[in-house]
PDB file of C-alpha atoms in Angstrom:
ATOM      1  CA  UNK V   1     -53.874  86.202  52.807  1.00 51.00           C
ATOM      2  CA  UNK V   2     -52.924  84.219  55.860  1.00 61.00           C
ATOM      3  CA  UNK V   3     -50.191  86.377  56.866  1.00 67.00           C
ATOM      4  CA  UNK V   4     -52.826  89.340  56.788  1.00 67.00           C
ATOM      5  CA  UNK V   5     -55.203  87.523  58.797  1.00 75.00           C
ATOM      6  CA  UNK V   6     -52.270  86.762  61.091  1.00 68.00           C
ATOM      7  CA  UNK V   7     -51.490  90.480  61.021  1.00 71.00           C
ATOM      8  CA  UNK V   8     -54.492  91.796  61.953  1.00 68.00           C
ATOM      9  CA  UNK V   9     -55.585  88.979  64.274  1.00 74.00           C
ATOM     10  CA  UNK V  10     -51.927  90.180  66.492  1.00 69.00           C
ATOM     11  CA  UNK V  11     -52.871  93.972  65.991  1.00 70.00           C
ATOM     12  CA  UNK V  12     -56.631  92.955  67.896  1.00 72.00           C
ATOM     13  CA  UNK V  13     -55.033  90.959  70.191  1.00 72.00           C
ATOM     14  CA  UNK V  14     -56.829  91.550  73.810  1.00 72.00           C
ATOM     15  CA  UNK V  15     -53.322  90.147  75.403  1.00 74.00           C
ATOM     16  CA  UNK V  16     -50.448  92.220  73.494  1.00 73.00           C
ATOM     17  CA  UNK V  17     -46.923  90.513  74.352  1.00 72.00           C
ATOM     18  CA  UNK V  18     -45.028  94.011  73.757  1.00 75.00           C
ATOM     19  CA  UNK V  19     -45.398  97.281  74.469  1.00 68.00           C
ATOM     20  CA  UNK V  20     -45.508  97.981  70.389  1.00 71.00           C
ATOM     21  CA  UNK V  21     -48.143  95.243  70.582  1.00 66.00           C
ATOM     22  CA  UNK V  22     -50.337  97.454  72.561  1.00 70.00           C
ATOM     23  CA  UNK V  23     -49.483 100.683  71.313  1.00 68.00           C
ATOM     24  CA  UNK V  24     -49.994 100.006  67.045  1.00 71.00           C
ATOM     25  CA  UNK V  25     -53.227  97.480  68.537  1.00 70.00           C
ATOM     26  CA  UNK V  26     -54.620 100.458  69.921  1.00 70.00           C
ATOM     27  CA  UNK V  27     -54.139 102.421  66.753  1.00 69.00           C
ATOM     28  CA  UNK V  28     -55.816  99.305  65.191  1.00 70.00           C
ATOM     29  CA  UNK V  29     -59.028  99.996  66.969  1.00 72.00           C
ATOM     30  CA  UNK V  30     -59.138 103.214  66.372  1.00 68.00           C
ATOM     31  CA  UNK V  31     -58.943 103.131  62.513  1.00 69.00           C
ATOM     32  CA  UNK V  32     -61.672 100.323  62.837  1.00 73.00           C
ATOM     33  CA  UNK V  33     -64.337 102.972  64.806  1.00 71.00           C
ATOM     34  CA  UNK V  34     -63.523 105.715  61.823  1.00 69.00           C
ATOM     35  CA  UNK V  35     -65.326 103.857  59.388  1.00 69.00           C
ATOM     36  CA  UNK V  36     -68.581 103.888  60.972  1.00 69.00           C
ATOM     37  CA  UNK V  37     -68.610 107.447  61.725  1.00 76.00           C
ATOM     38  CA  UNK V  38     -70.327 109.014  58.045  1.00 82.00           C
ATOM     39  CA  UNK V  39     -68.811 112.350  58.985  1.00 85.00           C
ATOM     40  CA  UNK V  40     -65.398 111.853  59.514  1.00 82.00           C
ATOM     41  CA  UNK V  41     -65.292 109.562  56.070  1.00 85.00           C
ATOM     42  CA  UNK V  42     -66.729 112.507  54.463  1.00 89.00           C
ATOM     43  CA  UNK V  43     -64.074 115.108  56.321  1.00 89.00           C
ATOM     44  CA  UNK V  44     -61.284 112.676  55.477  1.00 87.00           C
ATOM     45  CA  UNK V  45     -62.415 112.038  52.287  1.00 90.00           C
ATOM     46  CA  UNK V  46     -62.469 116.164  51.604  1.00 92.00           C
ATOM     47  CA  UNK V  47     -58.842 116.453  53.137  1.00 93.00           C
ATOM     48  CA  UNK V  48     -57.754 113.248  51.010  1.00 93.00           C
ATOM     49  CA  UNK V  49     -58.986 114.923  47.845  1.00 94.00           C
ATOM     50  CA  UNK V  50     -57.340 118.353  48.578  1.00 95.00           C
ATOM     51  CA  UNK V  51     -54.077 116.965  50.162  1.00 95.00           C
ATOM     52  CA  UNK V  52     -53.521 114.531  46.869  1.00 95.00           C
ATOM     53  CA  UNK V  53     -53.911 117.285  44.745  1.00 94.00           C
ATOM     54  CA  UNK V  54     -51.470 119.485  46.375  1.00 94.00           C
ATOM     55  CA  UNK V  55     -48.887 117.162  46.496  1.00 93.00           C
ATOM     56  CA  UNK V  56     -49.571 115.762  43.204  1.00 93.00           C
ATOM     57  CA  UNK V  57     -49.779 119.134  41.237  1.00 91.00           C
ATOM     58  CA  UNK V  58     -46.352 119.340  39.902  1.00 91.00           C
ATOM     59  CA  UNK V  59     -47.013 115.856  38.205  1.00 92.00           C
ATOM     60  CA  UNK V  60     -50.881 117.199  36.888  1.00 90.00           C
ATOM     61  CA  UNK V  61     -50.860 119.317  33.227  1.00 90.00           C
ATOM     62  CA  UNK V  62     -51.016 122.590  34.813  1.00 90.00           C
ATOM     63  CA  UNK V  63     -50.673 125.901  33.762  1.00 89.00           C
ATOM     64  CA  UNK V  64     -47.577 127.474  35.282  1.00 90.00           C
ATOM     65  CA  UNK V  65     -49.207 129.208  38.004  1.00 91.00           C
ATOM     66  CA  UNK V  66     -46.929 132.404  38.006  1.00 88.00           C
ATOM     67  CA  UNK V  67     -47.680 132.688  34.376  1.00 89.00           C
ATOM     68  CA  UNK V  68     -48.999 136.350  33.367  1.00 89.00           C
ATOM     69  CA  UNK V  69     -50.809 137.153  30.212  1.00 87.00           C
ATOM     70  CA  UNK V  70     -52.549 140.579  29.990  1.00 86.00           C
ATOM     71  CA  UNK V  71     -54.516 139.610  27.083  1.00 85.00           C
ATOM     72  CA  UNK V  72     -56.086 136.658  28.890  1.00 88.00           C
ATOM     73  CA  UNK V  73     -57.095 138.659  32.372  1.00 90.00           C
ATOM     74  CA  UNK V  74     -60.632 137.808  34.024  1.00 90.00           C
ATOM     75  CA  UNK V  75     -61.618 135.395  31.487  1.00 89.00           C
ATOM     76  CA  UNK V  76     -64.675 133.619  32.666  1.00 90.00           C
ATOM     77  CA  UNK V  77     -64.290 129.785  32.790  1.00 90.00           C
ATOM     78  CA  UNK V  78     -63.882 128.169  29.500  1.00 89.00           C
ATOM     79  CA  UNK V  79     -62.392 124.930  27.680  1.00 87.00           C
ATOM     80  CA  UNK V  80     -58.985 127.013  27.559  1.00 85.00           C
ATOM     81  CA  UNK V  81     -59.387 127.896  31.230  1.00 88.00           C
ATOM     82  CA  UNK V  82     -61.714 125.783  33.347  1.00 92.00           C
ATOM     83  CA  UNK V  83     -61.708 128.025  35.990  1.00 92.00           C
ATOM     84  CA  UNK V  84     -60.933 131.239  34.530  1.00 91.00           C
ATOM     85  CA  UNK V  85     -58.222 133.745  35.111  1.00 92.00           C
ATOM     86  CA  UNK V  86     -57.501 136.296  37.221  1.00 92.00           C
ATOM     87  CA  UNK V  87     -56.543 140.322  37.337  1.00 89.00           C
ATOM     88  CA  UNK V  88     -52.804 138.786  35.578  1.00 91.00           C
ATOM     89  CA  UNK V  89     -54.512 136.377  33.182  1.00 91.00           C
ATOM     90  CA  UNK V  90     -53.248 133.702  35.168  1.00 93.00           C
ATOM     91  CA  UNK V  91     -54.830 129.863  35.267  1.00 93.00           C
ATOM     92  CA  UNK V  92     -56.991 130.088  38.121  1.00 94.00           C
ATOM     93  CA  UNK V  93     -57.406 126.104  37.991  1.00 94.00           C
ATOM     94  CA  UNK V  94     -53.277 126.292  38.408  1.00 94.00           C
ATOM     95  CA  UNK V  95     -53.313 128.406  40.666  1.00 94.00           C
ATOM     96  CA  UNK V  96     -55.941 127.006  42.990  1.00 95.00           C
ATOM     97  CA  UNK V  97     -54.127 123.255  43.299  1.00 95.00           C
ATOM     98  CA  UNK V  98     -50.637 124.733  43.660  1.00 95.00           C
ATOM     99  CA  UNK V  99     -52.268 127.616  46.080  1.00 94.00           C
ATOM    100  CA  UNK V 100     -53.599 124.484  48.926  1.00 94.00           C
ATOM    101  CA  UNK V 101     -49.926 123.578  48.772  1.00 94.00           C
ATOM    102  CA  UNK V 102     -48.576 126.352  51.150  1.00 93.00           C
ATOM    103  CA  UNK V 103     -52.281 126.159  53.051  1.00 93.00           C
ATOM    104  CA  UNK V 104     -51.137 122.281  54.298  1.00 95.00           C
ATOM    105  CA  UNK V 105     -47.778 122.822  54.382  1.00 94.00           C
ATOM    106  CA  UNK V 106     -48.208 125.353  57.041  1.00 94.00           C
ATOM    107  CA  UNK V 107     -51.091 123.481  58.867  1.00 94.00           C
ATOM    108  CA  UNK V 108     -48.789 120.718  59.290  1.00 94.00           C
ATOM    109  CA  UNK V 109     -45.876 122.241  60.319  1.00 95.00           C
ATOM    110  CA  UNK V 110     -47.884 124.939  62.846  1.00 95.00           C
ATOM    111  CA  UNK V 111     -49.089 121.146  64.246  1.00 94.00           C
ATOM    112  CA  UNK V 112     -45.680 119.797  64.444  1.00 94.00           C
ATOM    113  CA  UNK V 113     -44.371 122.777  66.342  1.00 94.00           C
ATOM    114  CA  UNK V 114     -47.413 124.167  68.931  1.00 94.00           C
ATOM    115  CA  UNK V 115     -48.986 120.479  69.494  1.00 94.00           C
ATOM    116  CA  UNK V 116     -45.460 118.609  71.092  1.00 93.00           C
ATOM    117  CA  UNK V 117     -44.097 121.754  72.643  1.00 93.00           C
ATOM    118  CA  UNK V 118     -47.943 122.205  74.215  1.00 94.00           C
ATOM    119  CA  UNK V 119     -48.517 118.649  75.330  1.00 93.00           C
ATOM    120  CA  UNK V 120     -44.340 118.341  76.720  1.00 93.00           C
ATOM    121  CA  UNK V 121     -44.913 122.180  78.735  1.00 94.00           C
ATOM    122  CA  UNK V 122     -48.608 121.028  80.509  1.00 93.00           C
ATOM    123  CA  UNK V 123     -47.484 117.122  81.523  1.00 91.00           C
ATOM    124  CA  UNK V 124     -44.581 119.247  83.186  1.00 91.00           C
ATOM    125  CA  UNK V 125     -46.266 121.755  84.581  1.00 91.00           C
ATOM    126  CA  UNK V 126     -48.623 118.905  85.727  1.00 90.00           C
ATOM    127  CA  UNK V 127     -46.772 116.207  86.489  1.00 88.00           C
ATOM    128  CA  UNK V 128     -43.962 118.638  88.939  1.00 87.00           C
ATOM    129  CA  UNK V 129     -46.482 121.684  90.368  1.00 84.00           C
ATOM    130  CA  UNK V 130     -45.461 124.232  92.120  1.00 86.00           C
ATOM    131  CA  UNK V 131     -43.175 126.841  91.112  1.00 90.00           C
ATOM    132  CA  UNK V 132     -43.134 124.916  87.938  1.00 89.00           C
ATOM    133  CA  UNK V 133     -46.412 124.714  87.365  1.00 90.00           C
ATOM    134  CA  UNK V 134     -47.195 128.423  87.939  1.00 92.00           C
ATOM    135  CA  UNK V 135     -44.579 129.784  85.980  1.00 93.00           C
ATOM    136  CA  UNK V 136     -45.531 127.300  83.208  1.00 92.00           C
ATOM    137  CA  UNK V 137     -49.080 128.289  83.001  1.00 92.00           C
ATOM    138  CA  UNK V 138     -48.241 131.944  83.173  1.00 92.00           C
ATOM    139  CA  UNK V 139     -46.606 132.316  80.122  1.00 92.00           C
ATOM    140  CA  UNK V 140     -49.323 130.129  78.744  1.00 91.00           C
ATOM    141  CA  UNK V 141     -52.108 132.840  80.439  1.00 91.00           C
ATOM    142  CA  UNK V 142     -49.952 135.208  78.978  1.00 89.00           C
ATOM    143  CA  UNK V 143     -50.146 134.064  75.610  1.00 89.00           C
ATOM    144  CA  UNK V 144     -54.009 132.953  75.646  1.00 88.00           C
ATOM    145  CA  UNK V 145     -54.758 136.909  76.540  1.00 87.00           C
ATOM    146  CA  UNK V 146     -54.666 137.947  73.406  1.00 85.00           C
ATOM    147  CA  UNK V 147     -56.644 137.143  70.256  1.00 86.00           C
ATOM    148  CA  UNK V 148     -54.859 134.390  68.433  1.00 86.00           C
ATOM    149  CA  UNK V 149     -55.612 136.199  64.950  1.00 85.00           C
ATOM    150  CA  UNK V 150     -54.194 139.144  66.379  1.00 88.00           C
ATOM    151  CA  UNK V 151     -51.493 137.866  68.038  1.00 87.00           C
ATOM    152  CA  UNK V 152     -50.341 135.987  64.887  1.00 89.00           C
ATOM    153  CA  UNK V 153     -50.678 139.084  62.723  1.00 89.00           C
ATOM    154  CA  UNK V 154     -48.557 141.101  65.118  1.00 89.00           C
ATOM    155  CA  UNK V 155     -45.464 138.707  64.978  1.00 88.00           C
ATOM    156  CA  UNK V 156     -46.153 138.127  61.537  1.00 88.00           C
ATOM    157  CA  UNK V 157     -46.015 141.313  60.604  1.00 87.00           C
ATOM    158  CA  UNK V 158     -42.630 141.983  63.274  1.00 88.00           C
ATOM    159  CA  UNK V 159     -40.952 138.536  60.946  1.00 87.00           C
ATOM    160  CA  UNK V 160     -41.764 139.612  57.449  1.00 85.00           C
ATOM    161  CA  UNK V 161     -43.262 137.941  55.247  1.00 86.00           C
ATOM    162  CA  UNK V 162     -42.513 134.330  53.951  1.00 87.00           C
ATOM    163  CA  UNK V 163     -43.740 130.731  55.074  1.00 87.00           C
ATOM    164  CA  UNK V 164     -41.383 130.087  58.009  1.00 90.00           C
ATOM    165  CA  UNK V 165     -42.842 134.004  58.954  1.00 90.00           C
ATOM    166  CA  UNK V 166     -46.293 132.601  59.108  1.00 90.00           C
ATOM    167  CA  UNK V 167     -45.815 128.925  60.408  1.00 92.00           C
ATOM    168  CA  UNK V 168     -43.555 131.059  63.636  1.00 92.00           C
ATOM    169  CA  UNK V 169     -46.384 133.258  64.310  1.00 90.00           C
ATOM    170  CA  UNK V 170     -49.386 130.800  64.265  1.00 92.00           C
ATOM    171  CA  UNK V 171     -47.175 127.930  65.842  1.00 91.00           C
ATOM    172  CA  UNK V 172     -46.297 130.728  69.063  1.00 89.00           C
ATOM    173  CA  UNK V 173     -50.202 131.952  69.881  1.00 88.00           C
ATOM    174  CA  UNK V 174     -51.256 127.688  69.135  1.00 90.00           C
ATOM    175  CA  UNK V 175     -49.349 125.757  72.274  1.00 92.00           C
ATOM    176  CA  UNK V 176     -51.041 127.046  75.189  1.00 93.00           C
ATOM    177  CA  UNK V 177     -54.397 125.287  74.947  1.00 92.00           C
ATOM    178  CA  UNK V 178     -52.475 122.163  74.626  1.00 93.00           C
ATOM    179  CA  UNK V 179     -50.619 122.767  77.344  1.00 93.00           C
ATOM    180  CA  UNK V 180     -53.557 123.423  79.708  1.00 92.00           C
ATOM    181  CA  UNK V 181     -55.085 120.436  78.536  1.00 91.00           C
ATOM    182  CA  UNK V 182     -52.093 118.184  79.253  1.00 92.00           C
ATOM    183  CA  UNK V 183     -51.382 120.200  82.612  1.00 92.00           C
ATOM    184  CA  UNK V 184     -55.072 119.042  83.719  1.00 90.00           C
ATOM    185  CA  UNK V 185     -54.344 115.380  82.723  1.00 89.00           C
ATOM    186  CA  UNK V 186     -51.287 114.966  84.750  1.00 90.00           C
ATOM    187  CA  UNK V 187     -52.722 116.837  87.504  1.00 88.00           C
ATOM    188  CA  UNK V 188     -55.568 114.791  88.196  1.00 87.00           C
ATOM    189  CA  UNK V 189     -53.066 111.262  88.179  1.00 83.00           C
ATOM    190  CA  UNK V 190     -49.923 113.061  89.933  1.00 81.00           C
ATOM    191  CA  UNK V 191     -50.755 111.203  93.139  1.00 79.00           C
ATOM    192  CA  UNK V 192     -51.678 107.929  91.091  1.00 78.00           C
ATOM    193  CA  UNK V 193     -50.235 104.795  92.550  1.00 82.00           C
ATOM    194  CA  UNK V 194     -48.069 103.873  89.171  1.00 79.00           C
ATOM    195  CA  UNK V 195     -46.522 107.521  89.574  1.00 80.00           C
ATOM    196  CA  UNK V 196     -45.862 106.919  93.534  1.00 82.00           C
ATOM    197  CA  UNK V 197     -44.485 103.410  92.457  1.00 83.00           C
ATOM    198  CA  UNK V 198     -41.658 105.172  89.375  1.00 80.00           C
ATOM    199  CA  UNK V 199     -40.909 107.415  91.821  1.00 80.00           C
ATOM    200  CA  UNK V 200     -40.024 104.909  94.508  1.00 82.00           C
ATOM    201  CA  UNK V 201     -38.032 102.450  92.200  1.00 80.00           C
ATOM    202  CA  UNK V 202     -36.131 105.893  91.322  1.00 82.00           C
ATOM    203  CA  UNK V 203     -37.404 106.573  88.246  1.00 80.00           C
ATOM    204  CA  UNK V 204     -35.972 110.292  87.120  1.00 82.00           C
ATOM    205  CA  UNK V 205     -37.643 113.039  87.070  1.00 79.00           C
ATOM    206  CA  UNK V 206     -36.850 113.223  83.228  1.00 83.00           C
ATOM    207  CA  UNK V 207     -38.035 109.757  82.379  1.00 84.00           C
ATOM    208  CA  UNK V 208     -41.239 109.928  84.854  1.00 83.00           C
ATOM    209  CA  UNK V 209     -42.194 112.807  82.397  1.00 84.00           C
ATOM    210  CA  UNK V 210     -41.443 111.548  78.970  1.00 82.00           C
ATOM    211  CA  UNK V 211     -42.406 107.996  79.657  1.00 83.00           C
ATOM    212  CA  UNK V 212     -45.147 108.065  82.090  1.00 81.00           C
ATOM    213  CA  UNK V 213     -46.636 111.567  82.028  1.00 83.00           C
ATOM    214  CA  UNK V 214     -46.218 112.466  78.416  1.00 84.00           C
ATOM    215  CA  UNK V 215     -48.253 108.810  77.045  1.00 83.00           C
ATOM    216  CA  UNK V 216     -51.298 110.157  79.312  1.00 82.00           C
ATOM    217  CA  UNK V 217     -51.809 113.258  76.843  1.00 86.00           C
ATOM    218  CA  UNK V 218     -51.470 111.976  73.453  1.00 84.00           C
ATOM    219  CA  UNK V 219     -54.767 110.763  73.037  1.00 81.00           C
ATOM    220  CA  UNK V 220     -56.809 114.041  73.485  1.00 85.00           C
ATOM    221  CA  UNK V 221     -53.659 116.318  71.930  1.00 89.00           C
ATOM    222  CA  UNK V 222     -54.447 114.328  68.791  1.00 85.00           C
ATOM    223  CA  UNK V 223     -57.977 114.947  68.996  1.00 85.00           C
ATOM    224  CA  UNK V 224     -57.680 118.527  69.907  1.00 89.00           C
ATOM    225  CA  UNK V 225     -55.202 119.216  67.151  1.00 91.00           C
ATOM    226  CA  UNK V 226     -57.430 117.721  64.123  1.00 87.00           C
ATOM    227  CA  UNK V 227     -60.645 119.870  65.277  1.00 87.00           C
ATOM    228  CA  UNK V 228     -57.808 123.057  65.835  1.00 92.00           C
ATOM    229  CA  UNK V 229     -56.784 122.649  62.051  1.00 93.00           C
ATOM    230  CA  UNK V 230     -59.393 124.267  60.472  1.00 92.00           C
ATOM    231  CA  UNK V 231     -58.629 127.420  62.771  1.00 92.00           C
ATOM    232  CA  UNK V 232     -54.990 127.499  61.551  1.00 94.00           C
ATOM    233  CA  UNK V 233     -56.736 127.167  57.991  1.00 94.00           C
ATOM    234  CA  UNK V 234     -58.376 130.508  58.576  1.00 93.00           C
ATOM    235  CA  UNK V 235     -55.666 131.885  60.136  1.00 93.00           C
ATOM    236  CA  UNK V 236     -53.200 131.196  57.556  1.00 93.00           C
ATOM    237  CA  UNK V 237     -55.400 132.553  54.817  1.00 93.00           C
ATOM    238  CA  UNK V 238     -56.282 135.787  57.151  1.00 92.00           C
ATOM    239  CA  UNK V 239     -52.559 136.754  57.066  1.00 92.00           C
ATOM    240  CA  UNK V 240     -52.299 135.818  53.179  1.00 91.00           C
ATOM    241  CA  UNK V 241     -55.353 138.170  52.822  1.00 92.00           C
ATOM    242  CA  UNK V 242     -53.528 140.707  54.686  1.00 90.00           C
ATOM    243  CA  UNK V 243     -50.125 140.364  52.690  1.00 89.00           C
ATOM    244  CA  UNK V 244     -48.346 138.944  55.474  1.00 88.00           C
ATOM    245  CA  UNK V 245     -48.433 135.277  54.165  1.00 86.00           C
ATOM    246  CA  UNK V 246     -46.276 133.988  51.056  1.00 87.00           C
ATOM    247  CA  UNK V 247     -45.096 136.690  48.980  1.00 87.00           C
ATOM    248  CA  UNK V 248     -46.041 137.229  45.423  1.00 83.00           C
ATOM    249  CA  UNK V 249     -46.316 135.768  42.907  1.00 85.00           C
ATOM    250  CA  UNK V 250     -46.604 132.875  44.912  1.00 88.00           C
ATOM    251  CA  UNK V 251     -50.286 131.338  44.801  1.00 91.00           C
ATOM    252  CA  UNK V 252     -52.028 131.195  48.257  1.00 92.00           C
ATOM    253  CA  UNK V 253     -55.629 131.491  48.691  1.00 94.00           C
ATOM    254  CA  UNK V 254     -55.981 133.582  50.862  1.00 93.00           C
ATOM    255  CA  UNK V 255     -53.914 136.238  48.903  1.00 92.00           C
ATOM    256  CA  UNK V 256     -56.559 135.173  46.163  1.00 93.00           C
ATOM    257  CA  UNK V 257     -59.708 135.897  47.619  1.00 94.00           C
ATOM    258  CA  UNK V 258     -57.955 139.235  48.549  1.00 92.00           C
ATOM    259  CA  UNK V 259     -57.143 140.022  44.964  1.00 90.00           C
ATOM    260  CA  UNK V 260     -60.643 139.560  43.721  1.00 90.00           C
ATOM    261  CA  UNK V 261     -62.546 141.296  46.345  1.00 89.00           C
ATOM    262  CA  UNK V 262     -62.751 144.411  44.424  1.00 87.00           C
ATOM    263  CA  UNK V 263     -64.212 142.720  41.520  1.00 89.00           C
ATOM    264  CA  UNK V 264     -66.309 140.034  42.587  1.00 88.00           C
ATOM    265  CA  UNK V 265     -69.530 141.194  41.140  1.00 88.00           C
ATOM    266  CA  UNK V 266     -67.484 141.449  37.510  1.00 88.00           C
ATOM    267  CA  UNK V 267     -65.462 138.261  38.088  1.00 90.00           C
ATOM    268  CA  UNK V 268     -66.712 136.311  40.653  1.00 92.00           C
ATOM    269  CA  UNK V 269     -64.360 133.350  40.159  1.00 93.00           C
ATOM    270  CA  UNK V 270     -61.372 135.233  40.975  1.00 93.00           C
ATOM    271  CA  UNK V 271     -62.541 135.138  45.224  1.00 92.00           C
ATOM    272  CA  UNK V 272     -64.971 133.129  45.361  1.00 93.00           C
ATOM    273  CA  UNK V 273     -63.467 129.975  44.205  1.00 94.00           C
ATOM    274  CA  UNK V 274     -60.154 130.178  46.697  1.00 95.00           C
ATOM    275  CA  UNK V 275     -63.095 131.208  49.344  1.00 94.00           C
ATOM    276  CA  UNK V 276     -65.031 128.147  48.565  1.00 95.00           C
ATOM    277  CA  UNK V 277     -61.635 125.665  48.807  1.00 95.00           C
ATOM    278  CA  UNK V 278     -60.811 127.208  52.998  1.00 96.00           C
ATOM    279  CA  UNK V 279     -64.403 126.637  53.160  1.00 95.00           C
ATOM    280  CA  UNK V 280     -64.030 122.929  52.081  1.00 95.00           C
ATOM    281  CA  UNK V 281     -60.814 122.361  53.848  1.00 94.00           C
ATOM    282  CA  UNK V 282     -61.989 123.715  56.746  1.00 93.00           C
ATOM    283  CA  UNK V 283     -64.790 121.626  56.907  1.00 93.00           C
ATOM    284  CA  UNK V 284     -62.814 118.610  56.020  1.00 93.00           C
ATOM    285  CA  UNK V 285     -60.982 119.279  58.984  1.00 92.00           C
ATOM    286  CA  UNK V 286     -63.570 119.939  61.495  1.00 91.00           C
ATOM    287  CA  UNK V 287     -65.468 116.500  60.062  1.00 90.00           C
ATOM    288  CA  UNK V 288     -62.666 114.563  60.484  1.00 87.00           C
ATOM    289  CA  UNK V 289     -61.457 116.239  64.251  1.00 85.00           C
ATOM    290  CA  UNK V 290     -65.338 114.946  65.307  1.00 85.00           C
ATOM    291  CA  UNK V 291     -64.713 111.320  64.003  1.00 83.00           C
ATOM    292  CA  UNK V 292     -61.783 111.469  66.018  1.00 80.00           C
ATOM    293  CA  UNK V 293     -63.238 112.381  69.131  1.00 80.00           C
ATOM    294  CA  UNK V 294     -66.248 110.085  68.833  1.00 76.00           C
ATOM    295  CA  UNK V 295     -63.733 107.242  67.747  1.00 72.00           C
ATOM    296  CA  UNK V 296     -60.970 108.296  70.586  1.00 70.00           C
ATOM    297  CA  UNK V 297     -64.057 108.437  73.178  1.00 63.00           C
ATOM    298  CA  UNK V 298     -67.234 106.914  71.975  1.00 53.00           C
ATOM    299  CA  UNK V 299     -68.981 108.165  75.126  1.00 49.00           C
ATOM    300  CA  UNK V 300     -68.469 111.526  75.106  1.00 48.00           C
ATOM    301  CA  UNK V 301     -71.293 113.019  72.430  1.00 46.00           C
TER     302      UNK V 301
END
């Protein structure tokens, strides 16, 4: 108990001795604002439920989810099948858990991809200017004049279909914003005194940007990219409702909804419940990206 108390005595420390000190300290205090935000424990506690389900479905007594049974097809939910089947007399229960698998998989890995290469491209283009700059935020004007559904359908449908397909797609039409963000950031400290002092002890131009520019950004890329989540949520299950997501049978929800559109007034369950889990996600997400912000900046409401 006294070695917790120690613990989190050194992570609130108002003097940090290291720079890890300061950096997991300020973590700290952010994870101590969440809890008094009622919204983002709801959000997180929405994601938490999903995302523990997905990962633990393989452990859970499921119903193989590619299972067919023609005999079984649209039964309405029942002891045998909670949630009913679908058009293939397939577990719908099954198929929803293992279907938010892909769904989070791709979230993450779209975030992974679009939110670094963003946030590295803008405190660059910021941080250096000129030619830099404007070639930089170009290609990111380029990219930001199209829809991003339609955009990610387009390449999608150029790369196939598959999961690597749609995380590509969504991940290529997701950076810019982050990098225009990031560019502004840098920008407006460029001339700062700390950044004339690196440059006059001969920092590089290399290290100026990863170690000085880069830490400037992280704050807001983290809030941006929880409340952007729920819009790669939608996007992800547009393309599965299109066909260009995972291919079948593979369960994905937004293939799901898809399948039962045509028959939603004689089995409702077979759309409507994969509809209602984005819906939940996405809400989850959006709940939690407001927390964030609050949390990250209390005054900005």
């Amino acid at each position: 108990m006294n070695r917790l108390t120690d613990g989190l005595r050194w992570l609130a420390s108002d003097t940090p001795a290291t720079r890890a000190q300061a950096r997991l300290g300020a973590v700290y205090r952010l994870l101590r604002r969440l809890p008094g935000q009622p919204i983002g424990v709801a959000g997180l506690g929405l994601v938490g439920l999903i995302t523990a389900l997905a990962l633990g479905a393989p452990l859970l007594p499921l119903a193989d989810p590619a299972a067919q049974s023609l005999g079984d097809r649209l039964l309405p939910p029942s002891a045998a099948h909670w949630l009913g089947t679908d058009t293939l007399g397939r577990d719908m229960l099954s198929r929803l858990v293992f279907g938010a698998r892909p769904t989070l998989a791709i979230v993450a890995l779209v975030l992974l991809a679009s939110v670094p290469a963003g946030v590295l491209i803008g405190a660059a283009a910021g941080l250096w200017g000129g030619w830099v700059e404007a070639v930089l935020m170009r290609l990111a004007d380029l990219f930001m004049a199209f829809p991003r559904l339609i955009l990610a359908i387009a390449v999608a449908a150029t790369l196939g279909i598959g999961l690597w397909s749609a995380v590509i797609s969504i991940a290529l039409t997701g950076w810019p914003p982050y990098a225009r963000v990031a560019r502004a950031e840098v920008a407006m400290v460029r001339q700062a005194e700390f950044i004339q002092a690196a440059r006059a002890l001969g920092v590089s131009h290399l290290r100026l940007w990863l170690r000085h520019a880069l830490p400037l950004c992280l704050p807001s890329a983290v809030v941006r990219a929880a409340l952007d989540a729920p819009g790669i949520v939608l996007i992800t299950s547009g393309l599965g409702f299109l066909g260009l997501g995972l291919p079948p049978p593979a369960p994905e929800w937004g293939a799901m909804v898809a399948e039962g559109r045509a028959i939603v007034f004689e089995a409702w369950w077979v759309s409507s419940l994969p509809g209602l889990l984005i819906l939940a996600l996405g809400l989850g997400l959006n709940f939690l990206g407001d927390a964030l912000r609050d949390a990250v900046d209390p005054g900005v409401k």
